[in-house]
mmCIF file with all atom_site columns, C-alpha atoms in Angstrom:
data_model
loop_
_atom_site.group_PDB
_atom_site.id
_atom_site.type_symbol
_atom_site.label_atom_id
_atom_site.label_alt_id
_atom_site.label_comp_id
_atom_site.label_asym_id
_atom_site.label_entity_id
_atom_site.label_seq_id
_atom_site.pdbx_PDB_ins_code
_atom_site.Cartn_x
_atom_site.Cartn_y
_atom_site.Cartn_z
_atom_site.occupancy
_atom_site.B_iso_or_equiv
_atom_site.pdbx_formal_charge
_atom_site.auth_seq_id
_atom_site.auth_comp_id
_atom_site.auth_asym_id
_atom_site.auth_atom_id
_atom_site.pdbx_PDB_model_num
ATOM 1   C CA . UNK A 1 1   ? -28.119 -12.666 202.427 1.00 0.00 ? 1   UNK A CA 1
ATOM 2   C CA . UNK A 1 2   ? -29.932 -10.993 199.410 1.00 0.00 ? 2   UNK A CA 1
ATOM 3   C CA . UNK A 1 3   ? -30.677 -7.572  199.427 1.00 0.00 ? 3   UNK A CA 1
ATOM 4   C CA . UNK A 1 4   ? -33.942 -6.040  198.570 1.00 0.00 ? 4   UNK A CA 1
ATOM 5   C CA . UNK A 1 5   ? -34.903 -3.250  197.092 1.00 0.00 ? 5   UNK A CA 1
ATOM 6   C CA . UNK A 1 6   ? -37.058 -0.832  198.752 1.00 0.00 ? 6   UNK A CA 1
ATOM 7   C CA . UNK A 1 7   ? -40.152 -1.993  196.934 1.00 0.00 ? 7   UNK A CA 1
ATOM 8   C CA . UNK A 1 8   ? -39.218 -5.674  197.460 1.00 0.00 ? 8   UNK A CA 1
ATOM 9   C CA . UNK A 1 9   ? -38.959 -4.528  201.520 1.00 0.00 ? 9   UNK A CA 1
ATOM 10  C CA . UNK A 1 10  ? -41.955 -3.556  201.404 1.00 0.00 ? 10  UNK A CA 1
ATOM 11  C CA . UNK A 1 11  ? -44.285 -5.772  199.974 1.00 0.00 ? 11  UNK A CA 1
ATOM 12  C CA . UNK A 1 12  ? -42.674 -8.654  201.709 1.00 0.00 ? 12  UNK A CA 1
ATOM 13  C CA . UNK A 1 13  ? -42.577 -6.737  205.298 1.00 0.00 ? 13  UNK A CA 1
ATOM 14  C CA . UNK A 1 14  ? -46.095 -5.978  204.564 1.00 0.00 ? 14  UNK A CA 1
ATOM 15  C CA . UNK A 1 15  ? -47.040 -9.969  204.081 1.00 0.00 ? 15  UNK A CA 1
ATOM 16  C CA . UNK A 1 16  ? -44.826 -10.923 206.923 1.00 0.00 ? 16  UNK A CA 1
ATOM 17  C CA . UNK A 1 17  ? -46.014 -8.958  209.343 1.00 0.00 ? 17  UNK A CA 1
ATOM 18  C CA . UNK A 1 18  ? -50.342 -9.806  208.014 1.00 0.00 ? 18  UNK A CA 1
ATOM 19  C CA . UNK A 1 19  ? -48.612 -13.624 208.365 1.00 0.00 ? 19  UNK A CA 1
ATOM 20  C CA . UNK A 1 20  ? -47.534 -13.141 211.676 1.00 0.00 ? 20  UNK A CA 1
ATOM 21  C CA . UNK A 1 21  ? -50.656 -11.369 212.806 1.00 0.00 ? 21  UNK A CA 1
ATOM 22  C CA . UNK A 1 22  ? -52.787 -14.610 211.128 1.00 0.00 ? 22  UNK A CA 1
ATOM 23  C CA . UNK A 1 23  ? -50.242 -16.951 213.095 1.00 0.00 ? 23  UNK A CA 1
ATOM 24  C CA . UNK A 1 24  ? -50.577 -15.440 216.428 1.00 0.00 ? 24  UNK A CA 1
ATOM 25  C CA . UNK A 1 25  ? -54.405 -15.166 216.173 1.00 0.00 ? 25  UNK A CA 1
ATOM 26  C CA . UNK A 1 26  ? -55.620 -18.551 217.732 1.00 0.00 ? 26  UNK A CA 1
ATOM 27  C CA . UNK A 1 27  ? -52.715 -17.812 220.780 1.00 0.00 ? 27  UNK A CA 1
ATOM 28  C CA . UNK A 1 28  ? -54.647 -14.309 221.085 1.00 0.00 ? 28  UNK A CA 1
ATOM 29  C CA . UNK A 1 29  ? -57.847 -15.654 221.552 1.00 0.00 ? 29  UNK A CA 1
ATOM 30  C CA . UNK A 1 30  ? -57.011 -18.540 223.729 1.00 0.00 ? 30  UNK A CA 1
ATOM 31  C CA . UNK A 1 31  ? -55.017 -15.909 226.535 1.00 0.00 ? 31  UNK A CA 1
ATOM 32  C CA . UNK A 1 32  ? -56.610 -13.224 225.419 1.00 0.00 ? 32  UNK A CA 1
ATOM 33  C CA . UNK A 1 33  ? -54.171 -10.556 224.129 1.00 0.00 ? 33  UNK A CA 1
ATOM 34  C CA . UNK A 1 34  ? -54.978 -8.073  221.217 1.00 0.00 ? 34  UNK A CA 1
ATOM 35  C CA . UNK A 1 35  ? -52.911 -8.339  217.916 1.00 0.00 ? 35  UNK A CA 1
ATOM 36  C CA . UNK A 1 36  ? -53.246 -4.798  216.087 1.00 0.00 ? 36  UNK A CA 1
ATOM 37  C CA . UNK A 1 37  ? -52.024 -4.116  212.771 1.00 0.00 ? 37  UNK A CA 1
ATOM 38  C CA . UNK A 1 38  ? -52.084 -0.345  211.553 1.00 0.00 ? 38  UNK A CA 1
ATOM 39  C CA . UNK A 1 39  ? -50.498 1.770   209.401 1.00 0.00 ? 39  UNK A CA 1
ATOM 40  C CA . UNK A 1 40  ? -47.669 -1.443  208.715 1.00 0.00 ? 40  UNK A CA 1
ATOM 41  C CA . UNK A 1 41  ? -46.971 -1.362  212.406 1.00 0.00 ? 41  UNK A CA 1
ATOM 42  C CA . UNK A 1 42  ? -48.122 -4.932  214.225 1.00 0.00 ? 42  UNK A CA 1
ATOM 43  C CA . UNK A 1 43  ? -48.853 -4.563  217.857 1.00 0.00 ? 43  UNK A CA 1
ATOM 44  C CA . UNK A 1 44  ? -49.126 -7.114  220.468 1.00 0.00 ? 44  UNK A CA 1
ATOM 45  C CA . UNK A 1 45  ? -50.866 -5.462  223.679 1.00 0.00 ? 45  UNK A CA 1
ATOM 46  C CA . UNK A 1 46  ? -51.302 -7.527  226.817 1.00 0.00 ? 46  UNK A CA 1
ATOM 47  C CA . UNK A 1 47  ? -53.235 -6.083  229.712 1.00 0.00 ? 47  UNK A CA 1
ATOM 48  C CA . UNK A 1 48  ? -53.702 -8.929  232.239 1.00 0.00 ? 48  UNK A CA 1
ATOM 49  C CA . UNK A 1 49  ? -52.293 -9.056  234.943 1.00 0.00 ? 49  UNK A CA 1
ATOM 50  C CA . UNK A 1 50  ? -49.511 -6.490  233.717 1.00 0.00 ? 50  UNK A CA 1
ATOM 51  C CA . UNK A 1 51  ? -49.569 -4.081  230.804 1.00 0.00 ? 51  UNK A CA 1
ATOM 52  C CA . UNK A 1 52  ? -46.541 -5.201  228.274 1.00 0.00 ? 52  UNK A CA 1
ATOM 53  C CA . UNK A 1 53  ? -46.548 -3.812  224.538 1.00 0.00 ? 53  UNK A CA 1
ATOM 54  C CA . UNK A 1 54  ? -44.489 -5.500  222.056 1.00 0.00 ? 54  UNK A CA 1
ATOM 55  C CA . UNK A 1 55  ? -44.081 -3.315  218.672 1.00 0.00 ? 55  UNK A CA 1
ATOM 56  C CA . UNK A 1 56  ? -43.096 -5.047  215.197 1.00 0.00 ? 56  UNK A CA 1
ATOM 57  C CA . UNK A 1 57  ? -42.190 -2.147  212.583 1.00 0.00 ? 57  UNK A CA 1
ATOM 58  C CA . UNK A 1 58  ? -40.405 -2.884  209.492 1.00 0.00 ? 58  UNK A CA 1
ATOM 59  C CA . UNK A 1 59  ? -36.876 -0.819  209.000 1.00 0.00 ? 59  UNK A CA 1
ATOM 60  C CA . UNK A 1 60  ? -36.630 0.155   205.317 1.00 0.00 ? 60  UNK A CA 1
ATOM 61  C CA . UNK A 1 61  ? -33.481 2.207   205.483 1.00 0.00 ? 61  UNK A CA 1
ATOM 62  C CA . UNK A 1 62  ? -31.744 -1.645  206.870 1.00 0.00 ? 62  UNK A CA 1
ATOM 63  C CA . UNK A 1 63  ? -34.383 -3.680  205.238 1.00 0.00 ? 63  UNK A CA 1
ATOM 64  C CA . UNK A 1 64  ? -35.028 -4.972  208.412 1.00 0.00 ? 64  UNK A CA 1
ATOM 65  C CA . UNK A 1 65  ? -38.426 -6.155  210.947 1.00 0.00 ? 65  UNK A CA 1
ATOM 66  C CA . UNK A 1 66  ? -37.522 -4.794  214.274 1.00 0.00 ? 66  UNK A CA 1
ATOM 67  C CA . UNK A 1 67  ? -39.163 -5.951  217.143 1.00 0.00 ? 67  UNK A CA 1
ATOM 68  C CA . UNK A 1 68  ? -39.626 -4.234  220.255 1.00 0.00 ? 68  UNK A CA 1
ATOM 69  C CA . UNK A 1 69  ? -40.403 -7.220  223.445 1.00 0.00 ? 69  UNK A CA 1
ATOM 70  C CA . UNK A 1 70  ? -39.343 -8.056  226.923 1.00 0.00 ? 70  UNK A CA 1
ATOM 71  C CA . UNK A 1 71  ? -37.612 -5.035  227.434 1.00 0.00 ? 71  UNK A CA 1
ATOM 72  C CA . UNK A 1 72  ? -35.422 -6.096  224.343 1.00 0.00 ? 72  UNK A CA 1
ATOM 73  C CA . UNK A 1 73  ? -35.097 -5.447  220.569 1.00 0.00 ? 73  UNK A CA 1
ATOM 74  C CA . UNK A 1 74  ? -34.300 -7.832  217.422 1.00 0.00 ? 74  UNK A CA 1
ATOM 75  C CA . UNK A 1 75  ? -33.708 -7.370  214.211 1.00 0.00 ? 75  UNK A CA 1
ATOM 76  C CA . UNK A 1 76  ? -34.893 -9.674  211.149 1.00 0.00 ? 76  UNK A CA 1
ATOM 77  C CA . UNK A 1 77  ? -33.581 -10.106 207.917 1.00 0.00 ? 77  UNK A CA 1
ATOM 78  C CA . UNK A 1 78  ? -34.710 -11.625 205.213 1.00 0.00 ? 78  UNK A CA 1
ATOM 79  C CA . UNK A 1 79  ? -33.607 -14.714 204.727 1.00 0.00 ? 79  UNK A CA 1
ATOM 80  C CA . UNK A 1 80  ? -34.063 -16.413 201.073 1.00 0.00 ? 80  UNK A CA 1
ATOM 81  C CA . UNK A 1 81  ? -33.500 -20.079 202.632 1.00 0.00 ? 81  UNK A CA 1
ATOM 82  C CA . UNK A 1 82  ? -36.398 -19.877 204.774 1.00 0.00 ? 82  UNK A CA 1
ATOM 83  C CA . UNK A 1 83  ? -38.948 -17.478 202.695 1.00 0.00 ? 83  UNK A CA 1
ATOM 84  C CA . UNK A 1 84  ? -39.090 -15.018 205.614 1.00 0.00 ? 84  UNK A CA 1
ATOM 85  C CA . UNK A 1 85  ? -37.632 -12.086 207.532 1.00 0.00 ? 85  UNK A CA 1
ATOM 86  C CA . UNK A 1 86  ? -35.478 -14.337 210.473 1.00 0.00 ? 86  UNK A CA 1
ATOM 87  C CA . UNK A 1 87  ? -33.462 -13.693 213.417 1.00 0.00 ? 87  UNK A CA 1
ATOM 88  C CA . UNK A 1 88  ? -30.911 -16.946 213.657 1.00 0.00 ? 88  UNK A CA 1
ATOM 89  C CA . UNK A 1 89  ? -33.014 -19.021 211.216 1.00 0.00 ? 89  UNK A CA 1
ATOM 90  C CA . UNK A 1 90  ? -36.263 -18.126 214.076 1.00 0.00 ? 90  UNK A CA 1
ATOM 91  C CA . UNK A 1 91  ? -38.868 -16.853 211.583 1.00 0.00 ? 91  UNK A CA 1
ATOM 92  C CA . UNK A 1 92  ? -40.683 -13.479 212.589 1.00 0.00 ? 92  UNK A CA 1
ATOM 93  C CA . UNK A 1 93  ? -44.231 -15.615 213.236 1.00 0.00 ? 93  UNK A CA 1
ATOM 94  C CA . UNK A 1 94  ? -42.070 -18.130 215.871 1.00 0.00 ? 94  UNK A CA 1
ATOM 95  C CA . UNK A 1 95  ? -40.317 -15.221 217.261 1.00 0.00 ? 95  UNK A CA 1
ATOM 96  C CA . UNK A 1 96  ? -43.272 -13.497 218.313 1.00 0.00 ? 96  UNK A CA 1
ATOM 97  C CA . UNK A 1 97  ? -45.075 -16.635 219.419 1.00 0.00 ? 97  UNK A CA 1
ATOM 98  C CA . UNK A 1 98  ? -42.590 -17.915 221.795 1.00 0.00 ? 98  UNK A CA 1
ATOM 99  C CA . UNK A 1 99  ? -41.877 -13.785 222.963 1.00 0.00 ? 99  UNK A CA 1
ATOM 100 C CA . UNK A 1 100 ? -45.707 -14.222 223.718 1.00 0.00 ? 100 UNK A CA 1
ATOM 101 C CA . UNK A 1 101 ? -45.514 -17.443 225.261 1.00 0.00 ? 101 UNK A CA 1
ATOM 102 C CA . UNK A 1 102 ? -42.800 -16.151 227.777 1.00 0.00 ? 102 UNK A CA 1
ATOM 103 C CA . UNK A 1 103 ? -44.811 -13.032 228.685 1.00 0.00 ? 103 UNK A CA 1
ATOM 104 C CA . UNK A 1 104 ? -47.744 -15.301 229.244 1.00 0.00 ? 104 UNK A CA 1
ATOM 105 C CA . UNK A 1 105 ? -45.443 -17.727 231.353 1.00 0.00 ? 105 UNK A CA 1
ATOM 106 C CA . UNK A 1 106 ? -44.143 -14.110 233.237 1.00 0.00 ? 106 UNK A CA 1
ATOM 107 C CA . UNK A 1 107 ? -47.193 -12.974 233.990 1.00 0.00 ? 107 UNK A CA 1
ATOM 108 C CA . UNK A 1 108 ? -48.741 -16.132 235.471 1.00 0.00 ? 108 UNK A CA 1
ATOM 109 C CA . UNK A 1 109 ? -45.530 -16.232 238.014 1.00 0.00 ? 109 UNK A CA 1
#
């Protein structure tokens, strides 16, 4: 695992987390879910047919991308290999995707 510096963190939190909003977009629109990304905090809000929140916020104390989902957290590093911040080689854009896919799946039971 490399370490960044703080600067590093940032810049490359800031592009992952733009990434994964661009990634998720076309899932967003087809189930209709908001993606927000302000002030380097990336929000998924769902409203039907339950409210769920999931918060992505990058760490910079642990230069890590913690995400907040399915009443759970994980925490991404960076990993050089794969180019990205990762939780057991699962890139922050798949993470979120299938997190989205099972609240989609949950809420449809």
């Amino acid at each position: 695992m490399t370490a960044l510096s703080e600067q590093e963190f940032r810049v490359k939190s800031d592009e992952a987390l733009e990434s994964a909003r661009r990634a998720l977009l076309p899932l967003a629109d087809s189930e209709g879910f908001e993606i927000e990304l302000q002030n380097g905090v990336l929000n998924l809000v769902f409203e039907e047919p339950t409210d769920a929140k999931f918060v992505v916020s990058p760490n910079a104390p642990v230069r890590q991308i913690w995400v907040s989902a399915l009443a759970r957290s994980y925490k991404l590093s960076w990993n050089p290999e794969l180019g990205g911040f990762a939780l057991n080689d699962e890139t922050l854009p798949k993470l979120l995707e299938r997190l989205a896919r099972m609240q989609l799946a949950h809420c449809r039971l």
